[in-house]
Short mmCIF file of N, CA and C in Angstrom, two decimals:
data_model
loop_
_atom_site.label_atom_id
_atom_site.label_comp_id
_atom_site.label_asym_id
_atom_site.label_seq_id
_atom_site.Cartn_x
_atom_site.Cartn_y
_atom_site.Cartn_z
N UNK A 1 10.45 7.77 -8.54
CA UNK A 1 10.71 9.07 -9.13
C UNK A 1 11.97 8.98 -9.97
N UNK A 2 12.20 9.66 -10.79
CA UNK A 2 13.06 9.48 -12.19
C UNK A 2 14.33 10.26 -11.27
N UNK A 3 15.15 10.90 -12.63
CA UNK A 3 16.34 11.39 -12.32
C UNK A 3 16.22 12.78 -11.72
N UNK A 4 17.30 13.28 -10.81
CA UNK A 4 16.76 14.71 -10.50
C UNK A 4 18.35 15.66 -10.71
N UNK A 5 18.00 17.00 -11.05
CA UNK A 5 19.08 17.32 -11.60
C UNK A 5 19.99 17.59 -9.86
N UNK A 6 21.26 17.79 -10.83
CA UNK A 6 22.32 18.46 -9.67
C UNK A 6 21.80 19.65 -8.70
N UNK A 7 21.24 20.46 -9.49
CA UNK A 7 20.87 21.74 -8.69
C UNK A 7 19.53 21.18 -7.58
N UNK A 8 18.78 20.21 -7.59
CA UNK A 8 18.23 19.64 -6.78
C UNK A 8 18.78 19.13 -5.39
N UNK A 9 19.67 18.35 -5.73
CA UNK A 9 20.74 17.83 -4.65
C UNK A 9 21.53 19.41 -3.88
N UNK A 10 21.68 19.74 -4.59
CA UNK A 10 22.34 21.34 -3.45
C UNK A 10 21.20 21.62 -2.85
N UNK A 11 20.17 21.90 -3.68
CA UNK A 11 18.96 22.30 -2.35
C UNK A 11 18.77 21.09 -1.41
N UNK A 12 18.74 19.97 -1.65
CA UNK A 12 18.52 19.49 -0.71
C UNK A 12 19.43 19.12 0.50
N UNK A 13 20.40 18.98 -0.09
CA UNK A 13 21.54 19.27 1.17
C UNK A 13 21.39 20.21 1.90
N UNK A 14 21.10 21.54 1.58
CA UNK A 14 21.14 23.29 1.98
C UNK A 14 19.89 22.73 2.75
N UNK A 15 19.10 22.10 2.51
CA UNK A 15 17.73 21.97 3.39
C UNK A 15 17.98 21.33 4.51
N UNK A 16 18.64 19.94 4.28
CA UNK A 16 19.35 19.55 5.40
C UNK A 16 19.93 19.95 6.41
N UNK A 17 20.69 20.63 6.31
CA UNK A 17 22.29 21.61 7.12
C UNK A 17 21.33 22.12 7.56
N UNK A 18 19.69 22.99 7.60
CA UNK A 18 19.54 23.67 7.58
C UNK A 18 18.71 23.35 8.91
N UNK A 19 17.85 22.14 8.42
CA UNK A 19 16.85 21.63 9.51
C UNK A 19 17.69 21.01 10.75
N UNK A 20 18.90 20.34 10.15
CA UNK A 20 19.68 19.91 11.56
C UNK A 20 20.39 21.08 12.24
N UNK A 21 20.63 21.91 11.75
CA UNK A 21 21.26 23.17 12.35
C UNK A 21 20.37 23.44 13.19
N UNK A 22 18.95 24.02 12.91
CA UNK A 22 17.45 24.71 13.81
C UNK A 22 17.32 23.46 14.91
N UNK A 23 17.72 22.24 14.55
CA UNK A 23 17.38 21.34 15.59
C UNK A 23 18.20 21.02 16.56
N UNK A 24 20.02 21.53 16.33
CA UNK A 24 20.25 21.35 17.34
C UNK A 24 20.83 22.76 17.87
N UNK A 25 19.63 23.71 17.69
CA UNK A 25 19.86 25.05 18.52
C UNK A 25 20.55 26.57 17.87
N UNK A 26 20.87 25.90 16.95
CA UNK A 26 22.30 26.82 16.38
C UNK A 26 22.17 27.83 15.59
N UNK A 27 22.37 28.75 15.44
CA UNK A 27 22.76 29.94 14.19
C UNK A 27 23.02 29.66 13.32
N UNK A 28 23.13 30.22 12.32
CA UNK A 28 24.15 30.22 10.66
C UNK A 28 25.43 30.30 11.71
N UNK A 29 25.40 31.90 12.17
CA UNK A 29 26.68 32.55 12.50
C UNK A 29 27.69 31.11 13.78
N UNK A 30 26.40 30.58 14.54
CA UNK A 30 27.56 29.87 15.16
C UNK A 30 27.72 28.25 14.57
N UNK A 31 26.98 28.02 13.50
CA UNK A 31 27.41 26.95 12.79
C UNK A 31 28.75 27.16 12.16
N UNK A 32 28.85 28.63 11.44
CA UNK A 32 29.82 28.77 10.32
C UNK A 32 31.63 28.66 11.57
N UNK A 33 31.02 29.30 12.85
CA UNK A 33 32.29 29.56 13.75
C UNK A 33 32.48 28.29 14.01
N UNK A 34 31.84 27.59 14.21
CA UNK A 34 32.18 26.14 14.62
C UNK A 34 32.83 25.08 13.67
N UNK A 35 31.99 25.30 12.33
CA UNK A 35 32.70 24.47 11.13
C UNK A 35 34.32 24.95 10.99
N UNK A 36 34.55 26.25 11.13
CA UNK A 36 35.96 26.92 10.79
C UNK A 36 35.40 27.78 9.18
N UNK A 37 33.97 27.59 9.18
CA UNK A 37 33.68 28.61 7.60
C UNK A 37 33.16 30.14 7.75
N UNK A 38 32.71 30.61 6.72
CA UNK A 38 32.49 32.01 6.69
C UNK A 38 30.74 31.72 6.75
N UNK A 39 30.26 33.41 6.98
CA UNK A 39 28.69 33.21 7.52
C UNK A 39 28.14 32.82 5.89
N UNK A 40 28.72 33.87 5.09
CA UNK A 40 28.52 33.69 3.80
C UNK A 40 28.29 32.28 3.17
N UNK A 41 29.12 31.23 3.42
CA UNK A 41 29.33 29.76 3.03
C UNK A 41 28.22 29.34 3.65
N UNK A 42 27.92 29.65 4.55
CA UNK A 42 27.04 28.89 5.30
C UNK A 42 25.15 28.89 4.97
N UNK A 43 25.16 30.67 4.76
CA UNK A 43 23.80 30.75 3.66
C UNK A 43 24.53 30.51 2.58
N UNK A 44 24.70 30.15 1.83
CA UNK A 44 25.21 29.87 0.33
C UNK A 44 24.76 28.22 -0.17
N UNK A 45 25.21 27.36 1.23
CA UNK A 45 24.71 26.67 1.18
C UNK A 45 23.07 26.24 1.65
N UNK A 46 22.67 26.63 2.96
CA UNK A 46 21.56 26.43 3.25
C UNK A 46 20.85 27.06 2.04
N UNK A 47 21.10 27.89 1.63
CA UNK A 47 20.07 28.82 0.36
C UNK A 47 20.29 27.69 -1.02
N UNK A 48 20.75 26.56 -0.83
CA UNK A 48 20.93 25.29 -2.51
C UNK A 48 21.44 25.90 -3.10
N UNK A 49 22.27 26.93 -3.17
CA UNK A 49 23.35 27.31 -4.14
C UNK A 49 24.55 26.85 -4.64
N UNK A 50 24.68 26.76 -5.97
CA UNK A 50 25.98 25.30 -5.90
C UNK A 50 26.99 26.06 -6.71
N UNK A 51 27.93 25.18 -6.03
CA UNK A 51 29.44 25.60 -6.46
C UNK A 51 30.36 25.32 -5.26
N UNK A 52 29.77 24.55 -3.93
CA UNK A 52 30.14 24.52 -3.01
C UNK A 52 31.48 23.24 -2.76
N UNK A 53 32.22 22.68 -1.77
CA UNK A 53 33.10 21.49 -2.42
C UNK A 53 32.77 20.72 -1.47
N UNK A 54 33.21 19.53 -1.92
CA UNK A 54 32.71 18.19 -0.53
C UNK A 54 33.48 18.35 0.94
N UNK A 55 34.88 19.14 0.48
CA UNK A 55 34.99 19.33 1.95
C UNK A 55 34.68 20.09 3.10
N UNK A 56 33.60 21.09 2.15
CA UNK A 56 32.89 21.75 3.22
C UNK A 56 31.69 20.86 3.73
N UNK A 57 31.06 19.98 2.94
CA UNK A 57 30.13 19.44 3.62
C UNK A 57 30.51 18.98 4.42
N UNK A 58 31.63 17.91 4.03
CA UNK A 58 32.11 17.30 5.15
C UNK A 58 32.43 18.08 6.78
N UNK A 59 32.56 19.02 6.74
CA UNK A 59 33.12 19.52 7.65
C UNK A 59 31.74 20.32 8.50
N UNK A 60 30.44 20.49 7.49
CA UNK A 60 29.57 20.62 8.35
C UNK A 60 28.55 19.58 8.77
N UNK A 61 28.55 18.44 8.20
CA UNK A 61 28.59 17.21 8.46
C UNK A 61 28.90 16.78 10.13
N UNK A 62 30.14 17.03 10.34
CA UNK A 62 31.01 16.55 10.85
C UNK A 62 30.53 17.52 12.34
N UNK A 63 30.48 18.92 12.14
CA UNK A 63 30.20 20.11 13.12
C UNK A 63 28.63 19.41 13.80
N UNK A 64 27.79 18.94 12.96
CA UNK A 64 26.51 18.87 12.95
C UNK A 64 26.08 17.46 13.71
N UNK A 65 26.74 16.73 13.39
CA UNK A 65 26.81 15.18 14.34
C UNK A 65 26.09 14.08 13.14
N UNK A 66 25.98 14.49 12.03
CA UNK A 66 25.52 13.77 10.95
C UNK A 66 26.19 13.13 10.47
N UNK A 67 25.83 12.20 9.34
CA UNK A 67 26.81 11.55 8.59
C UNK A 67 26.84 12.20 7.33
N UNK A 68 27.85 12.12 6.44
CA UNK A 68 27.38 12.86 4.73
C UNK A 68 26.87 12.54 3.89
N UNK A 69 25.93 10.94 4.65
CA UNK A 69 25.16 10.48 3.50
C UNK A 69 23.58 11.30 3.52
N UNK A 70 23.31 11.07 5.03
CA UNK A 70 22.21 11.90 5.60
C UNK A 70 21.95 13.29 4.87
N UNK A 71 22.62 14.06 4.60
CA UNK A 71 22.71 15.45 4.31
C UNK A 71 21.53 14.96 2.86
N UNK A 72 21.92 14.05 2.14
CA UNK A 72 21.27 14.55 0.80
C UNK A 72 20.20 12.97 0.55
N UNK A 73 20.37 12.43 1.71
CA UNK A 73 19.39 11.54 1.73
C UNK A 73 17.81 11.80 2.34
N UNK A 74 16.71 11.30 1.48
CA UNK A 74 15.64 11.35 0.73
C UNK A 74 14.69 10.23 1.83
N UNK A 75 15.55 8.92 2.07
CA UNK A 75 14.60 8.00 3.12
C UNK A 75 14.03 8.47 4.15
N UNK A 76 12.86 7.75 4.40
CA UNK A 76 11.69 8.39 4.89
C UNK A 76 10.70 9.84 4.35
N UNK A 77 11.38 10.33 3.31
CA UNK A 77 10.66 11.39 2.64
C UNK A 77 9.62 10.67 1.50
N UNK A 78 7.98 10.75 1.60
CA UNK A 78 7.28 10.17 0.82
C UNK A 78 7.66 11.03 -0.59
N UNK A 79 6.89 10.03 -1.87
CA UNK A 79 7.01 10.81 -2.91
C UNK A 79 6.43 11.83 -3.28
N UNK A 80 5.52 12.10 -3.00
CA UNK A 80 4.56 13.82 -2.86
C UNK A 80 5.81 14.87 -2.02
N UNK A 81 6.37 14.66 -0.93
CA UNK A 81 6.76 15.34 0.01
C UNK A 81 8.03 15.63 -1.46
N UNK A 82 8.58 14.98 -1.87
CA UNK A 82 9.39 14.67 -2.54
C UNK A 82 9.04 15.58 -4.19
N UNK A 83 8.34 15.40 -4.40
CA UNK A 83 7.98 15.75 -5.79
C UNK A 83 7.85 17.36 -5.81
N UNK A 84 7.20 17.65 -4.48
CA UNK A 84 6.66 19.24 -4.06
C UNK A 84 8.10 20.01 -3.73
N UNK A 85 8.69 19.67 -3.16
CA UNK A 85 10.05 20.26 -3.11
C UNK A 85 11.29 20.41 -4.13
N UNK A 86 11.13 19.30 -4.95
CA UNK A 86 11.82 19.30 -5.85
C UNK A 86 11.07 20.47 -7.08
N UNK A 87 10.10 20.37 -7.15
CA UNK A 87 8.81 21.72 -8.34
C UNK A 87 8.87 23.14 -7.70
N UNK A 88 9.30 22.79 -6.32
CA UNK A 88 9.25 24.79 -5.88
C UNK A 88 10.47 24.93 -6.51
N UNK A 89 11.56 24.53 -5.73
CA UNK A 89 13.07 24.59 -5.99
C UNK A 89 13.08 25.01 -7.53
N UNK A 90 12.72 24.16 -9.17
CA UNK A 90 13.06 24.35 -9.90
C UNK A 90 12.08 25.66 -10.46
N UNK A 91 10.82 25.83 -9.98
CA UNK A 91 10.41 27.07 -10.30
C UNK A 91 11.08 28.81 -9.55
N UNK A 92 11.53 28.38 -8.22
CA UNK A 92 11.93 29.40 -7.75
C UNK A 92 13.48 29.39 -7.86
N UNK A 93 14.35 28.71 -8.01
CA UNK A 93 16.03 28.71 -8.77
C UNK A 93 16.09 30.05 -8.66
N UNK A 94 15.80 30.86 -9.74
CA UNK A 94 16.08 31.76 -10.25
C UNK A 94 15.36 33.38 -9.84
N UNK A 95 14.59 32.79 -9.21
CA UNK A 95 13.78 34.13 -8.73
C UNK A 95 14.31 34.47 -6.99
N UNK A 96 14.10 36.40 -7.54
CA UNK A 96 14.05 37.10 -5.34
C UNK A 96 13.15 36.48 -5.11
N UNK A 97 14.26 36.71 -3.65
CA UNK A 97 13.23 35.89 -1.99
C UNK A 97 11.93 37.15 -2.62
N UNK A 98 11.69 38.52 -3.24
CA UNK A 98 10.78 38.96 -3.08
C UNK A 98 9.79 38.33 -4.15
N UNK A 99 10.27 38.20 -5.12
CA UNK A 99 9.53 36.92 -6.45
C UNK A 99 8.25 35.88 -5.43
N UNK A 100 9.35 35.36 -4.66
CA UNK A 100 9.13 33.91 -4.61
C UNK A 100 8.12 34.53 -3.28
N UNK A 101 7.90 35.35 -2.59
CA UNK A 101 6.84 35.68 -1.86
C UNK A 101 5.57 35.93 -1.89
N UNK A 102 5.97 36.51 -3.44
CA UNK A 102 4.85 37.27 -3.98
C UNK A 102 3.90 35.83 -4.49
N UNK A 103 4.31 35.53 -5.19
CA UNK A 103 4.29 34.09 -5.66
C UNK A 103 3.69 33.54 -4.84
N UNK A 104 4.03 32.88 -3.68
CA UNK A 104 3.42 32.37 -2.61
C UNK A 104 2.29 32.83 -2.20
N UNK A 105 1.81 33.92 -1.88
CA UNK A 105 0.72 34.84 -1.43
C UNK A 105 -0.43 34.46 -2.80
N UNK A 106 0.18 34.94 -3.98
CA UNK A 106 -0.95 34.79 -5.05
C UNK A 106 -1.16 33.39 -5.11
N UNK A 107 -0.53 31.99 -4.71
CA UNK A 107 -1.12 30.80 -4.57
C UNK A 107 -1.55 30.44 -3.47
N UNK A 108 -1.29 30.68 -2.37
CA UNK A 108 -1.92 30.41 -0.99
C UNK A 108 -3.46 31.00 -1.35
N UNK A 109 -3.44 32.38 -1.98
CA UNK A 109 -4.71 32.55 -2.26
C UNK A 109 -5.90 32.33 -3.06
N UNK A 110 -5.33 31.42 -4.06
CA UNK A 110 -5.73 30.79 -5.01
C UNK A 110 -6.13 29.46 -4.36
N UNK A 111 -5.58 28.36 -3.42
CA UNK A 111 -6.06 27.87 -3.02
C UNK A 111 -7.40 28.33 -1.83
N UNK A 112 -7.14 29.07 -1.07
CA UNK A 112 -7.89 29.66 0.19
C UNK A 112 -9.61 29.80 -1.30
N UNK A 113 -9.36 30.38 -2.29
CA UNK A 113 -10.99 30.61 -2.78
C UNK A 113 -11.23 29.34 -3.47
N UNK A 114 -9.91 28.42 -4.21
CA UNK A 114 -10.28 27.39 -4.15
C UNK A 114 -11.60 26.34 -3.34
N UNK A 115 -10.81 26.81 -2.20
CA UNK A 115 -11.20 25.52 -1.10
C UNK A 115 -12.98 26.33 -0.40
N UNK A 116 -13.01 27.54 -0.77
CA UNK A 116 -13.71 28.69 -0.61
C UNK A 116 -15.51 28.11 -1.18
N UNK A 117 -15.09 27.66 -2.37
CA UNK A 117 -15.96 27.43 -3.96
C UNK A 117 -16.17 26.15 -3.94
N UNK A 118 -15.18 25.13 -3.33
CA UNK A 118 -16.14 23.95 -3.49
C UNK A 118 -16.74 23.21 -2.32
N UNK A 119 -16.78 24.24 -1.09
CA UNK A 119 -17.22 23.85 0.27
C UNK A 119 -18.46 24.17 0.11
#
C-alpha cells in the first residue's frame, strides 16, 4: 500500500488508544484521570482528530501498558482490513456522527438487496 496521509495516522492511533482502552476495562473518563489529561483530550484523540502532541501519546501509551510504536502500528493488519479503514476515515473526516450514520444505513442497505438479487 502506497503513502497514507497524516490525518490517517491520527485515526489510527485514536483507534488504537481506543481498542486497548475497551480491552483493558477502562473509560475515556478513567483513562483521561489516569493519564493526568482532560476527558476532552481523550475523545479528541480516540475520535483521529489531529493537533494532538507526542507527549500526550506518550503518556497514554505509557497509562495503557503499550509501547508508542504499537499505537500507530499496522502489523498484523491485512491489506483489505487496511485499505477499508483508511476509505471510511477519508470519506467520513469531515462529516456528523449523524452524516456518517445515515450513510451507513443507506449502504448496509444497499448491500443487504445487493446480496438479496444475486442469491
Amino acid at each position: 500500500m502506497g503513502m497514507i496521509s497524516c490525518e490517517a495516522y491520527y485515526y489510527r492511533i485514536g483507534s488504537s488508544i481506543r481498542r486497548n482502552r475497551q480491552e483493558k476495562g477502562l473509560t475515556q473518563e478513567e483513562l483521561a484521570e489516569a493519564a493526568g489529561l482532560s476527558l476532552k483530550m481523550v475523545q479528541k484523540m480516540e475520535g483521529g482528530q489531529k493537533g494532538f502532541r507526542m507527549e500526550t501519546v506518550i503518556k497514554i501509551a505509557e497509562t495503557l501498558g503499550v509501547t508508542l510504536g504499537s499505537l500507530a502500528d499496522t502489523q498484523g493488519e491485512d491489506e483489505r482490513t487496511l485499505f477499508c479503514r483508511e476509505m471510511f476515515y477519508e470519506l467520513a473526516r469531515d462529516k456528523s456522527d449523524e452524516e456518517i450514520r445515515y450513510a451507513v444505513g443507506i449502504v448496509d442497505s444497499v448491500f443487504k438487496l445487493h446480496k438479496q438479487y444475486l442469491e
